mmCIF file of C-alpha atoms in Angstrom:
data_model
loop_
_atom_site.group_PDB
_atom_site.id
_atom_site.type_symbol
_atom_site.label_atom_id
_atom_site.label_comp_id
_atom_site.label_asym_id
_atom_site.label_seq_id
_atom_site.Cartn_x
_atom_site.Cartn_y
_atom_site.Cartn_z
ATOM 1 C CA MET Z 1 48.183 -106.344 -25.013
ATOM 2 C CA PHE Z 2 48.409 -107.487 -28.640
ATOM 3 C CA ALA Z 3 46.649 -105.603 -31.428
ATOM 4 C CA VAL Z 4 45.871 -105.894 -35.112
ATOM 5 C CA GLU Z 5 44.636 -102.767 -36.843
ATOM 6 C CA VAL Z 6 43.061 -102.495 -40.286
ATOM 7 C CA ARG Z 7 42.158 -99.393 -42.288
ATOM 8 C CA ASP Z 8 39.699 -98.200 -44.903
ATOM 9 C CA HIS Z 9 37.931 -94.918 -45.630
ATOM 10 C CA ILE Z 10 34.519 -93.449 -46.346
ATOM 11 C CA MET Z 11 33.317 -90.335 -48.116
ATOM 12 C CA VAL Z 12 30.073 -88.886 -46.767
ATOM 13 C CA ALA Z 13 27.897 -85.793 -46.795
ATOM 14 C CA HIS Z 14 26.060 -84.545 -43.711
ATOM 15 C CA SER Z 15 25.023 -81.498 -41.724
ATOM 16 C CA PHE Z 16 24.772 -80.769 -38.028
ATOM 17 C CA ARG Z 17 22.184 -79.112 -35.845
ATOM 18 C CA GLY Z 18 23.236 -76.634 -33.175
ATOM 19 C CA GLU Z 19 25.042 -73.322 -33.094
ATOM 20 C CA ILE Z 20 28.191 -74.971 -31.705
ATOM 21 C CA PHE Z 21 28.781 -76.407 -35.198
ATOM 22 C CA GLY Z 22 28.956 -73.008 -36.929
ATOM 23 C CA PRO Z 23 29.199 -73.376 -40.712
ATOM 24 C CA ALA Z 24 29.059 -77.194 -40.420
ATOM 25 C CA GLN Z 25 25.309 -76.753 -39.867
ATOM 26 C CA ARG Z 26 25.175 -76.516 -43.653
ATOM 27 C CA MET Z 27 25.538 -79.597 -45.820
ATOM 28 C CA HIS Z 28 29.211 -80.487 -46.272
ATOM 29 C CA GLY Z 29 31.356 -83.401 -47.293
ATOM 30 C CA ALA Z 30 33.829 -85.357 -45.210
ATOM 31 C CA THR Z 31 36.348 -88.067 -45.923
ATOM 32 C CA PHE Z 32 37.171 -90.224 -42.923
ATOM 33 C CA VAL Z 33 40.068 -92.639 -42.634
ATOM 34 C CA VAL Z 34 38.680 -95.453 -40.479
ATOM 35 C CA ASP Z 35 40.922 -97.686 -38.370
ATOM 36 C CA ALA Z 36 39.674 -100.724 -36.458
ATOM 37 C CA ALA Z 37 42.090 -102.061 -33.827
ATOM 38 C CA PHE Z 38 41.348 -105.478 -32.334
ATOM 39 C CA MET Z 39 43.087 -106.010 -28.982
ATOM 40 C CA THR Z 40 43.653 -109.120 -26.904
ATOM 41 C CA ARG Z 41 45.891 -110.248 -24.082
ATOM 42 C CA ASP Z 42 46.529 -113.646 -25.669
ATOM 43 C CA LEU Z 43 47.177 -114.865 -29.197
ATOM 44 C CA ASP Z 44 45.067 -117.698 -30.542
ATOM 45 C CA THR Z 45 46.484 -121.154 -31.299
ATOM 46 C CA ALA Z 46 47.704 -119.931 -34.705
ATOM 47 C CA GLY Z 47 49.543 -117.010 -33.096
ATOM 48 C CA LEU Z 48 47.029 -114.355 -34.194
ATOM 49 C CA VAL Z 49 44.940 -111.634 -32.631
ATOM 50 C CA VAL Z 50 42.485 -111.975 -35.542
ATOM 51 C CA ASP Z 51 42.876 -112.878 -39.189
ATOM 52 C CA ILE Z 52 43.765 -109.624 -40.963
ATOM 53 C CA GLY Z 53 41.915 -110.612 -44.138
ATOM 54 C CA ARG Z 54 38.705 -111.241 -42.242
ATOM 55 C CA ALA Z 55 39.115 -107.993 -40.294
ATOM 56 C CA ILE Z 56 39.556 -106.035 -43.538
ATOM 57 C CA ALA Z 57 36.494 -107.708 -45.064
ATOM 58 C CA ILE Z 58 34.346 -106.925 -42.011
ATOM 59 C CA LEU Z 59 35.450 -103.286 -41.932
ATOM 60 C CA ARG Z 60 34.671 -102.933 -45.645
ATOM 61 C CA GLU Z 61 31.262 -104.595 -45.156
ATOM 62 C CA VAL Z 62 30.379 -102.266 -42.270
ATOM 63 C CA LEU Z 63 31.494 -99.113 -44.103
ATOM 64 C CA GLU Z 64 29.856 -99.884 -47.450
ATOM 65 C CA PRO Z 65 26.337 -98.679 -46.462
ATOM 66 C CA LEU Z 66 27.824 -95.328 -45.345
ATOM 67 C CA ASN Z 67 30.188 -94.660 -48.231
ATOM 68 C CA TYR Z 68 29.095 -91.982 -50.726
ATOM 69 C CA ARG Z 69 25.921 -91.383 -48.719
ATOM 70 C CA ASN Z 70 24.211 -88.339 -47.319
ATOM 71 C CA LEU Z 71 24.084 -89.419 -43.683
ATOM 72 C CA ASP Z 72 21.174 -87.036 -43.072
ATOM 73 C CA GLU Z 73 19.092 -89.447 -45.204
ATOM 74 C CA VAL Z 74 20.045 -92.664 -43.375
ATOM 75 C CA PRO Z 75 16.946 -93.708 -41.375
ATOM 76 C CA ALA Z 76 19.008 -95.098 -38.462
ATOM 77 C CA PHE Z 77 20.593 -91.651 -38.003
ATOM 78 C CA ALA Z 78 17.366 -89.610 -38.101
ATOM 79 C CA GLY Z 79 17.541 -86.735 -35.623
ATOM 80 C CA LYS Z 80 21.202 -87.428 -34.751
ATOM 81 C CA ASN Z 81 24.311 -85.343 -35.299
ATOM 82 C CA THR Z 82 26.607 -87.742 -37.141
ATOM 83 C CA THR Z 83 29.750 -86.436 -35.486
ATOM 84 C CA THR Z 84 33.056 -88.238 -35.659
ATOM 85 C CA GLU Z 85 32.451 -89.654 -32.193
ATOM 86 C CA PHE Z 86 28.922 -90.808 -33.045
ATOM 87 C CA LEU Z 87 30.117 -92.534 -36.218
ATOM 88 C CA ALA Z 88 33.003 -94.215 -34.368
ATOM 89 C CA ARG Z 89 30.539 -95.789 -31.926
ATOM 90 C CA HIS Z 90 28.144 -96.793 -34.719
ATOM 91 C CA ILE Z 91 30.934 -98.506 -36.689
ATOM 92 C CA HIS Z 92 32.186 -100.185 -33.499
ATOM 93 C CA GLN Z 93 28.714 -101.592 -32.834
ATOM 94 C CA GLN Z 94 28.441 -102.933 -36.385
ATOM 95 C CA ILE Z 95 31.881 -104.601 -36.249
ATOM 96 C CA ALA Z 96 31.050 -106.057 -32.815
ATOM 97 C CA ALA Z 97 27.849 -107.563 -34.243
ATOM 98 C CA CYS Z 98 29.855 -109.159 -37.069
ATOM 99 C CA ALA Z 99 32.329 -110.554 -34.527
ATOM 100 C CA ARG Z 100 29.508 -111.996 -32.408
ATOM 101 C CA ASP Z 101 28.190 -113.652 -35.598
ATOM 102 C CA GLY Z 102 31.528 -115.467 -35.968
ATOM 103 C CA LYS Z 103 32.810 -113.534 -38.976
ATOM 104 C CA LEU Z 104 36.229 -112.919 -37.380
ATOM 105 C CA GLY Z 105 37.007 -116.611 -37.115
ATOM 106 C CA ARG Z 106 37.717 -116.086 -33.421
ATOM 107 C CA ALA Z 107 35.130 -115.818 -30.671
ATOM 108 C CA ALA Z 108 34.172 -112.233 -29.877
ATOM 109 C CA SER Z 109 34.550 -113.110 -26.192
ATOM 110 C CA GLU Z 110 38.280 -113.679 -26.803
ATOM 111 C CA ILE Z 111 38.781 -110.103 -28.042
ATOM 112 C CA ASP Z 112 39.410 -107.828 -25.062
ATOM 113 C CA ALA Z 113 38.640 -104.558 -26.848
ATOM 114 C CA LEU Z 114 37.986 -102.958 -30.186
ATOM 115 C CA ARG Z 115 38.955 -99.365 -30.923
ATOM 116 C CA VAL Z 116 37.446 -97.627 -33.953
ATOM 117 C CA THR Z 117 39.216 -94.405 -34.904
ATOM 118 C CA LEU Z 118 37.948 -91.908 -37.470
ATOM 119 C CA SER Z 119 40.530 -89.420 -38.705
ATOM 120 C CA GLU Z 120 38.974 -86.280 -40.160
ATOM 121 C CA SER Z 121 42.314 -84.849 -41.216
ATOM 122 C CA HIS Z 122 45.982 -85.042 -40.334
ATOM 123 C CA VAL Z 123 45.291 -82.948 -37.219
ATOM 124 C CA ALA Z 124 41.961 -84.275 -35.875
ATOM 125 C CA ARG Z 125 40.571 -87.697 -35.018
ATOM 126 C CA GLY Z 126 38.166 -89.328 -32.622
ATOM 127 C CA TRP Z 127 37.580 -92.867 -31.474
ATOM 128 C CA TYR Z 128 35.347 -95.212 -29.565
ATOM 129 C CA GLU Z 129 36.811 -98.147 -27.628
ATOM 130 C CA ALA Z 130 34.966 -100.884 -25.759
ATOM 131 C CA PRO Z 131 34.857 -104.655 -25.332
ATOM 132 C CA LEU Z 132 33.089 -106.615 -28.068
ATOM 133 C CA GLY Z 133 30.751 -108.369 -25.641
#
């Protein structure tokens, strides 16, 4: 399997509901390093998984509406705990939509999987991985 991975980051504020979250039930900030790994069994005719420049631009586009935001105020997240895992899936879905719209320069059907990883710190991260289709 071949892969190309690009990286960016977001800074957010949010709170969680539920005793399991302890003090994180209160409003707090988080900085996530976000990695998007595009995986395929075969390279395209140019010898690429995807164009890195396009992948970086898509990741930046997807993250922009979340950056420097209070996620508790984002209508699409109403009533949801915006955990690392939840955000990884949300970002994956947004990147997949961009790929299906042709923004990668390669058909989404040719990408076997996309993994979106959010690193909370140097000791904790979570990810969501699935096909783009």
